[in-house]
Amino acid sequence: MKKILFLCLSLVAALGAVAEITVCDVSPDANGHFNCPFIKSGTVTWNKSSRTLTLNNAVVEHASETPYDYVYPIRLTEDATIVIQGNCRLTTTGFVAIGLEGTNSKNVTIQGKGNLYLSSIMRGIYLKCARLTIKDITLQTTKGIMNNGDGVLCALTFDNVQADINGVIERIGEHITFQNCAITYPQGAYIEHDENGYFIAEGSGSRATHIIISRASAPGDVNGDGEVNIADVNAVIDVVLGGGNNNAADVNHDGEINIADINTVIDIILGGSSPVPDGHEYVDLGLPSGTLWATCNIGASSPEQYGNYYAWGETAPKESYSWDNYKWCNGTWDSLTKYNYQRSYGTVDNKEELESADDAAQANWGGSWQMPTKAQVDELREHCTWEWTTRNGVHGYLGTGPSGKTLFLPAAGYKDGARIVSEGTFGYYWSHSLYYGMSLYAYNQLFFSGSIPGWDKQERSFGLTVRPVRGSNN
């Protein structure tokens, strides 16, 4: 009797087990090929030793017997890399296009230089228990990326990705991270958190249902193909000759598109100087000190994007901003643990300038980038002429320096709790300096709303944007 019971349990376990990799429920043969009728063209191969699934111009079209069956075009239960080559399509009339279903936390990377299109009725990518990195590919999916439960042990990283996601990104338990790319639609989208995990939220706080992610273009890559060559020279010439609008054609960031931009692209092709130190573009406004201002906020890939919000002295964005979760206190405004010169507000250390480890610009961009000092902001305000304007539908201030080049600062508002305050009407940018007068505040030295930028103070726990600077010789 015990032997029969053991055999029955073994059979149930075997039937319930899921192979480490399947394509429409078909496992690979000994050579790593899939004898699957749903693979319509191209190739899908599995290398077990390197744990790599390669899709080369693969078209997988799965027709489900029922709308919610659990036959996925791709299902993985272990660590693996999925390589995308050429144009690949995974479509199903069922539940999920790619299912990552390891019973323990698994690390999966989808990468390559190709294009991946996903279509399903519920989820483009389903994360049951996986830390997923999507890298370098161009992704389009008709549904979102999510977990079915509380998102525990799930993480999601986008690295140098171009993506169009018609659906939500939600229930991600550990983190959602963007590297070398950023959300460009909807404007003002941010990472939020609830009891089920992290999700991408719109300005209203609701879940974003259509998300566009754009990679940070290389300097001179005017046509966005990932390379800088004669095609980019031609793309600038087309704009100069009246061939439409393309903001990327303003390669030298002087606010105009002309022969100077053509020369800049040629210089980059020939190995000349690039306007991008440490991977981030800057503009030389001709300021007396030679200070160079970044063209984008931290977390943004274009001047109009708001980028990330940071509490003063913190180096990572978060879903909500308050004294309860501020790094440099014990949960209340009168319990400061660093950067304090007043005994009534906590531990006194008399530090009034951020250390490098607490400087969001230095921590995120490295090199010689840092948050601006009071003197650098005063110089910017006093030596530039300012115009309140709208650029690509975004309100903000355009400053023109002595060199004739310009700097655009979007009116991104600030974050109090999880909501954005004064978006589109006020601009708030942190400085490097604690406010002299009360340790609860730091200088908000690029404060503006329809008038010449000035300085003000802001509570350190609030989330403000950051525009980095660097010296002319760095």
Tab-separated table of N, CA and C in Angstrom, residues 307-420:
chain	number	residue	atom	x	y	z
A	307	GLY	N	12.270	64.273	-14.796
A	307	GLY	CA	13.257	63.429	-14.153
A	307	GLY	C	12.796	62.987	-12.778
A	308	ASN	N	13.752	62.646	-11.927
A	308	ASN	CA	13.442	62.140	-10.595
A	308	ASN	C	13.338	63.272	-9.572
A	309	TYR	N	12.656	62.959	-8.476
A	309	TYR	CA	12.558	63.876	-7.342
A	309	TYR	C	13.360	63.284	-6.180
A	310	TYR	N	14.039	64.149	-5.431
A	310	TYR	CA	14.879	63.696	-4.328
A	310	TYR	C	14.624	64.548	-3.096
A	311	ALA	N	14.611	63.900	-1.940
A	311	ALA	CA	14.689	64.658	-0.696
A	311	ALA	C	16.126	65.173	-0.562
A	312	TRP	N	16.315	66.284	0.123
A	312	TRP	CA	17.659	66.879	0.222
A	312	TRP	C	18.577	65.963	1.026
A	313	GLY	N	19.728	65.623	0.431
A	313	GLY	CA	20.666	64.732	1.092
A	313	GLY	C	20.412	63.267	0.824
A	314	GLU	N	19.389	62.947	0.026
A	314	GLU	CA	19.130	61.569	-0.374
A	314	GLU	C	19.515	61.384	-1.834
A	315	THR	N	19.846	60.164	-2.214
A	315	THR	CA	20.378	59.924	-3.554
A	315	THR	C	19.530	58.974	-4.394
A	316	ALA	N	18.350	58.617	-3.915
A	316	ALA	CA	17.457	57.744	-4.676
A	316	ALA	C	16.037	58.292	-4.592
A	317	PRO	N	15.289	58.233	-5.692
A	317	PRO	CA	13.886	58.651	-5.644
A	317	PRO	C	13.057	57.632	-4.865
A	318	LYS	N	11.894	58.033	-4.405
A	318	LYS	CA	11.015	57.117	-3.685
A	318	LYS	C	9.567	57.470	-3.990
A	319	GLU	N	8.656	56.636	-3.532
A	319	GLU	CA	7.256	56.826	-3.912
A	319	GLU	C	6.570	57.925	-3.119
A	320	SER	N	7.074	58.228	-1.920
A	320	SER	CA	6.426	59.236	-1.089
A	320	SER	C	7.484	59.976	-0.273
A	321	TYR	N	7.228	61.275	-0.011
A	321	TYR	CA	8.220	62.133	0.634
A	321	TYR	C	7.623	62.764	1.893
A	322	SER	N	8.229	62.452	3.049
A	322	SER	CA	7.755	63.016	4.309
A	322	SER	C	8.851	62.851	5.358
A	323	TRP	N	8.649	63.482	6.513
A	323	TRP	CA	9.601	63.299	7.614
A	323	TRP	C	9.580	61.855	8.108
A	324	ASP	N	8.460	61.164	7.914
A	324	ASP	CA	8.362	59.777	8.380
A	324	ASP	C	9.422	58.884	7.758
A	325	ASN	N	9.767	59.150	6.473
A	325	ASN	CA	10.730	58.272	5.798
A	325	ASN	C	11.989	59.010	5.338
A	326	TYR	N	12.213	60.219	5.898
A	326	TYR	CA	13.398	60.981	5.527
A	326	TYR	C	14.651	60.319	6.116
A	327	LYS	N	15.688	60.228	5.309
A	327	LYS	CA	16.886	59.480	5.694
A	327	LYS	C	17.584	60.058	6.908
A	328	TRP	N	17.629	61.398	7.010
A	328	TRP	CA	18.468	62.027	8.030
A	328	TRP	C	17.669	62.510	9.229
A	329	CYS	N	16.716	61.698	9.665
A	329	CYS	CA	16.027	61.957	10.928
A	329	CYS	C	15.475	60.628	11.434
A	330	ASN	N	14.930	60.653	12.627
A	330	ASN	CA	14.356	59.438	13.215
A	330	ASN	C	12.831	59.453	13.148
A	331	GLY	N	12.311	59.901	12.018
A	331	GLY	CA	10.874	59.828	11.796
A	331	GLY	C	10.097	61.080	12.104
A	332	THR	N	10.773	62.090	12.690
A	332	THR	CA	10.096	63.354	12.996
A	332	THR	C	11.028	64.517	12.664
A	333	TRP	N	10.451	65.692	12.456
A	333	TRP	CA	11.226	66.853	12.026
A	333	TRP	C	12.195	67.348	13.108
A	334	ASP	N	11.947	66.994	14.355
A	334	ASP	CA	12.809	67.476	15.437
A	334	ASP	C	13.808	66.412	15.902
A	335	SER	N	14.119	65.437	15.001
A	335	SER	CA	15.069	64.377	15.377
A	335	SER	C	16.125	64.203	14.295
A	336	LEU	N	16.640	65.324	13.756
A	336	LEU	CA	17.647	65.255	12.700
A	336	LEU	C	18.894	64.516	13.177
A	337	THR	N	19.490	63.733	12.272
A	337	THR	CA	20.691	62.969	12.620
A	337	THR	C	21.922	63.427	11.852
A	338	LYS	N	21.746	64.323	10.884
A	338	LYS	CA	22.878	64.831	10.107
A	338	LYS	C	22.483	66.168	9.487
A	339	TYR	N	23.490	67.019	9.244
A	339	TYR	CA	23.279	68.345	8.675
A	339	TYR	C	22.359	69.174	9.579
A	340	ASN	N	22.870	69.500	10.727
A	340	ASN	CA	22.078	70.241	11.704
A	340	ASN	C	22.996	71.102	12.577
A	341	TYR	N	22.619	72.369	12.749
A	341	TYR	CA	23.387	73.261	13.631
A	341	TYR	C	22.520	73.824	14.756
A	342	GLN	N	21.325	73.235	14.969
A	342	GLN	CA	20.431	73.725	16.014
A	342	GLN	C	20.032	72.562	16.926
A	343	ARG	N	20.364	72.681	18.190
A	343	ARG	CA	20.145	71.591	19.141
A	343	ARG	C	18.666	71.202	19.242
A	344	SER	N	17.772	72.148	19.070
A	344	SER	CA	16.339	71.852	19.215
A	344	SER	C	15.802	70.951	18.105
A	345	TYR	N	16.606	70.726	17.044
A	345	TYR	CA	16.137	69.891	15.939
A	345	TYR	C	16.844	68.546	15.868
A	346	GLY	N	17.650	68.194	16.872
A	346	GLY	CA	18.277	66.884	16.875
A	346	GLY	C	19.774	66.958	17.107
A	347	THR	N	20.487	65.962	16.586
A	347	THR	CA	21.934	65.855	16.770
A	347	THR	C	22.651	66.950	15.997
A	348	VAL	N	23.509	67.684	16.670
A	348	VAL	CA	24.224	68.807	16.056
A	348	VAL	C	25.562	68.325	15.500
A	349	ASP	N	25.808	68.582	14.205
A	349	ASP	CA	27.120	68.296	13.609
A	349	ASP	C	27.692	69.516	12.881
A	350	ASN	N	26.873	70.580	12.755
A	350	ASN	CA	27.286	71.846	12.121
A	350	ASN	C	27.705	71.689	10.658
A	351	LYS	N	27.237	70.654	10.008
A	351	LYS	CA	27.517	70.486	8.579
A	351	LYS	C	26.466	71.249	7.776
A	352	GLU	N	26.920	72.122	6.889
A	352	GLU	CA	25.998	72.960	6.121
A	352	GLU	C	26.071	72.708	4.614
A	353	GLU	N	27.034	71.903	4.167
A	353	GLU	CA	27.145	71.545	2.760
A	353	GLU	C	27.098	70.028	2.622
A	354	LEU	N	26.453	69.552	1.570
A	354	LEU	CA	26.318	68.116	1.379
A	354	LEU	C	27.674	67.448	1.156
A	355	GLU	N	27.862	66.312	1.791
A	355	GLU	CA	29.011	65.479	1.478
A	355	GLU	C	28.767	64.770	0.145
A	356	SER	N	29.839	64.371	-0.524
A	356	SER	CA	29.710	63.764	-1.857
A	356	SER	C	28.785	62.558	-1.854
A	357	ALA	N	28.836	61.753	-0.807
A	357	ALA	CA	28.014	60.547	-0.746
A	357	ALA	C	26.528	60.870	-0.666
A	358	ASP	N	26.190	62.105	-0.245
A	358	ASP	CA	24.792	62.508	-0.093
A	358	ASP	C	24.346	63.475	-1.186
A	359	ASP	N	25.204	63.700	-2.171
A	359	ASP	CA	24.915	64.588	-3.295
A	359	ASP	C	24.291	63.756	-4.405
A	360	ALA	N	23.021	64.011	-4.732
A	360	ALA	CA	22.308	63.184	-5.714
A	360	ALA	C	22.992	63.193	-7.074
A	361	ALA	N	23.587	64.331	-7.468
A	361	ALA	CA	24.267	64.400	-8.764
A	361	ALA	C	25.520	63.539	-8.764
A	362	GLN	N	26.335	63.654	-7.739
A	362	GLN	CA	27.562	62.879	-7.653
A	362	GLN	C	27.261	61.389	-7.537
A	363	ALA	N	26.267	61.036	-6.721
A	363	ALA	CA	25.947	59.627	-6.487
A	363	ALA	C	25.365	58.950	-7.722
A	364	ASN	N	24.584	59.691	-8.517
A	364	ASN	CA	23.919	59.087	-9.666
A	364	ASN	C	24.700	59.211	-10.965
A	365	TRP	N	25.434	60.313	-11.143
A	365	TRP	CA	26.149	60.548	-12.402
A	365	TRP	C	27.650	60.355	-12.282
A	366	GLY	N	28.196	60.456	-11.091
A	366	GLY	CA	29.622	60.256	-10.897
A	366	GLY	C	30.452	61.349	-11.541
A	367	GLY	N	31.720	61.009	-11.869
A	367	GLY	CA	32.615	61.976	-12.495
A	367	GLY	C	32.740	63.233	-11.663
A	368	SER	N	32.655	64.385	-12.328
A	368	SER	CA	32.757	65.674	-11.645
A	368	SER	C	31.413	66.347	-11.451
A	369	TRP	N	30.349	65.613	-11.699
A	369	TRP	CA	29.015	66.208	-11.544
A	369	TRP	C	28.688	66.399	-10.070
A	370	GLN	N	27.983	67.505	-9.773
A	370	GLN	CA	27.523	67.752	-8.409
A	370	GLN	C	26.310	68.669	-8.448
A	371	MET	N	25.618	68.753	-7.331
A	371	MET	CA	24.538	69.722	-7.204
A	371	MET	C	25.151	71.118	-7.113
A	372	PRO	N	24.473	72.150	-7.645
A	372	PRO	CA	25.080	73.492	-7.689
A	372	PRO	C	25.178	74.132	-6.309
A	373	THR	N	26.229	74.929	-6.137
A	373	THR	CA	26.380	75.725	-4.917
A	373	THR	C	25.579	77.016	-5.050
A	374	LYS	N	25.477	77.743	-3.949
A	374	LYS	CA	24.769	79.017	-3.980
A	374	LYS	C	25.437	79.985	-4.959
A	375	ALA	N	26.768	80.030	-4.961
A	375	ALA	CA	27.480	80.947	-5.860
A	375	ALA	C	27.228	80.599	-7.324
A	376	GLN	N	27.162	79.306	-7.643
A	376	GLN	CA	26.920	78.902	-9.033
A	376	GLN	C	25.507	79.252	-9.477
A	377	VAL	N	24.554	79.125	-8.579
A	377	VAL	CA	23.178	79.482	-8.931
A	377	VAL	C	23.029	80.995	-9.078
A	378	ASP	N	23.650	81.750	-8.163
A	378	ASP	CA	23.595	83.205	-8.273
A	378	ASP	C	24.195	83.667	-9.599
A	379	GLU	N	25.297	83.055	-9.999
A	379	GLU	CA	25.925	83.402	-11.270
A	379	GLU	C	24.996	83.100	-12.437
A	380	LEU	N	24.339	81.957	-12.391
A	380	LEU	CA	23.414	81.588	-13.467
A	380	LEU	C	22.279	82.604	-13.566
A	381	ARG	N	21.706	82.962	-12.435
A	381	ARG	CA	20.586	83.906	-12.439
A	381	ARG	C	21.004	85.275	-12.951
A	382	GLU	N	22.167	85.726	-12.525
A	382	GLU	CA	22.584	87.108	-12.802
A	382	GLU	C	23.162	87.304	-14.196
A	383	HIS	N	23.722	86.263	-14.797
A	383	HIS	CA	24.400	86.418	-16.079
A	383	HIS	C	23.609	85.875	-17.262
A	384	CYS	N	22.413	85.377	-17.018
A	384	CYS	CA	21.543	84.908	-18.101
A	384	CYS	C	20.315	85.801	-18.186
A	385	THR	N	19.744	85.880	-19.364
A	385	THR	CA	18.428	86.500	-19.528
A	385	THR	C	17.397	85.383	-19.530
A	386	TRP	N	16.210	85.657	-18.957
A	386	TRP	CA	15.246	84.596	-18.701
A	386	TRP	C	13.908	84.873	-19.370
A	387	GLU	N	13.318	83.793	-19.846
A	387	GLU	CA	12.006	83.887	-20.522
A	387	GLU	C	11.139	82.706	-20.089
A	388	TRP	N	9.952	83.018	-19.566
A	388	TRP	CA	8.967	81.977	-19.263
A	388	TRP	C	8.355	81.522	-20.579
A	389	THR	N	8.423	80.212	-20.860
A	389	THR	CA	8.025	79.741	-22.175
A	389	THR	C	7.473	78.325	-22.081
A	390	THR	N	7.069	77.797	-23.217
A	390	THR	CA	6.599	76.420	-23.333
A	390	THR	C	7.432	75.715	-24.380
A	391	ARG	N	7.965	74.556	-24.027
A	391	ARG	CA	8.810	73.801	-24.940
A	391	ARG	C	8.262	72.379	-25.047
A	392	ASN	N	7.843	72.027	-26.261
A	392	ASN	CA	7.235	70.708	-26.482
A	392	ASN	C	6.102	70.440	-25.497
A	393	GLY	N	5.296	71.470	-25.250
A	393	GLY	CA	4.134	71.334	-24.379
A	393	GLY	C	4.428	71.417	-22.898
A	394	VAL	N	5.684	71.680	-22.522
A	394	VAL	CA	6.076	71.726	-21.111
A	394	VAL	C	6.431	73.166	-20.731
A	395	HIS	N	5.812	73.667	-19.652
A	395	HIS	CA	6.105	75.019	-19.177
A	395	HIS	C	7.424	75.042	-18.424
A	396	GLY	N	8.142	76.145	-18.558
A	396	GLY	CA	9.389	76.275	-17.827
A	396	GLY	C	10.103	77.555	-18.182
A	397	TYR	N	11.345	77.679	-17.703
A	397	TYR	CA	12.141	78.872	-17.942
A	397	TYR	C	13.278	78.563	-18.896
A	398	LEU	N	13.478	79.461	-19.871
A	398	LEU	CA	14.585	79.355	-20.812
A	398	LEU	C	15.570	80.469	-20.505
A	399	GLY	N	16.785	80.067	-20.125
A	399	GLY	CA	17.832	81.035	-19.840
A	399	GLY	C	18.826	81.101	-20.984
A	400	THR	N	19.210	82.309	-21.396
A	400	THR	CA	20.200	82.501	-22.456
A	400	THR	C	21.447	83.125	-21.847
A	401	GLY	N	22.579	82.415	-22.011
A	401	GLY	CA	23.810	82.864	-21.398
A	401	GLY	C	24.598	83.819	-22.273
A	402	PRO	N	25.724	84.334	-21.781
A	402	PRO	CA	26.568	85.249	-22.554
A	402	PRO	C	27.062	84.655	-23.861
A	403	SER	N	27.161	83.329	-23.945
A	403	SER	CA	27.609	82.681	-25.178
A	403	SER	C	26.517	82.605	-26.221
A	404	GLY	N	25.281	82.938	-25.842
A	404	GLY	CA	24.142	82.815	-26.737
A	404	GLY	C	23.468	81.459	-26.672
A	405	LYS	N	24.049	80.533	-25.952
A	405	LYS	CA	23.438	79.215	-25.793
A	405	LYS	C	22.413	79.247	-24.658
A	406	THR	N	21.530	78.257	-24.669
A	406	THR	CA	20.377	78.312	-23.771
A	406	THR	C	20.299	77.093	-22.853
A	407	LEU	N	19.536	77.278	-21.783
A	407	LEU	CA	19.284	76.225	-20.803
A	407	LEU	C	17.801	76.243	-20.467
A	408	PHE	N	17.123	75.087	-20.614
A	408	PHE	CA	15.697	75.006	-20.298
A	408	PHE	C	15.492	74.260	-18.995
A	409	LEU	N	14.692	74.858	-18.104
A	409	LEU	CA	14.379	74.269	-16.803
A	409	LEU	C	12.864	74.082	-16.706
A	410	PRO	N	12.379	72.840	-16.748
A	410	PRO	CA	10.932	72.618	-16.685
A	410	PRO	C	10.358	72.935	-15.313
A	411	ALA	N	9.128	73.400	-15.311
A	411	ALA	CA	8.424	73.699	-14.059
A	411	ALA	C	7.839	72.400	-13.518
A	412	ALA	N	8.681	71.642	-12.850
A	412	ALA	CA	8.313	70.293	-12.410
A	412	ALA	C	7.610	70.268	-11.062
A	413	GLY	N	7.481	71.420	-10.391
A	413	GLY	CA	6.874	71.429	-9.070
A	413	GLY	C	7.730	70.686	-8.065
A	414	TYR	N	7.094	70.168	-7.005
A	414	TYR	CA	7.809	69.360	-6.021
A	414	TYR	C	6.849	68.312	-5.486
A	415	LYS	N	7.391	67.340	-4.762
A	415	LYS	CA	6.568	66.270	-4.210
A	415	LYS	C	6.431	66.413	-2.699
A	416	ASP	N	5.188	66.411	-2.266
A	416	ASP	CA	4.839	66.380	-0.852
A	416	ASP	C	4.014	65.123	-0.657
A	417	GLY	N	4.545	64.159	0.080
A	417	GLY	CA	3.911	62.844	0.091
A	417	GLY	C	4.105	62.191	-1.274
A	418	ALA	N	3.018	61.693	-1.855
A	418	ALA	CA	3.106	61.045	-3.169
A	418	ALA	C	2.639	61.948	-4.300
A	419	ARG	N	2.170	63.139	-3.980
A	419	ARG	CA	1.596	63.990	-5.021
A	419	ARG	C	2.568	65.077	-5.460
A	420	ILE	N	2.447	65.471	-6.726
A	420	ILE	CA	3.244	66.562	-7.259
A	420	ILE	C	2.488	67.868	-7.046
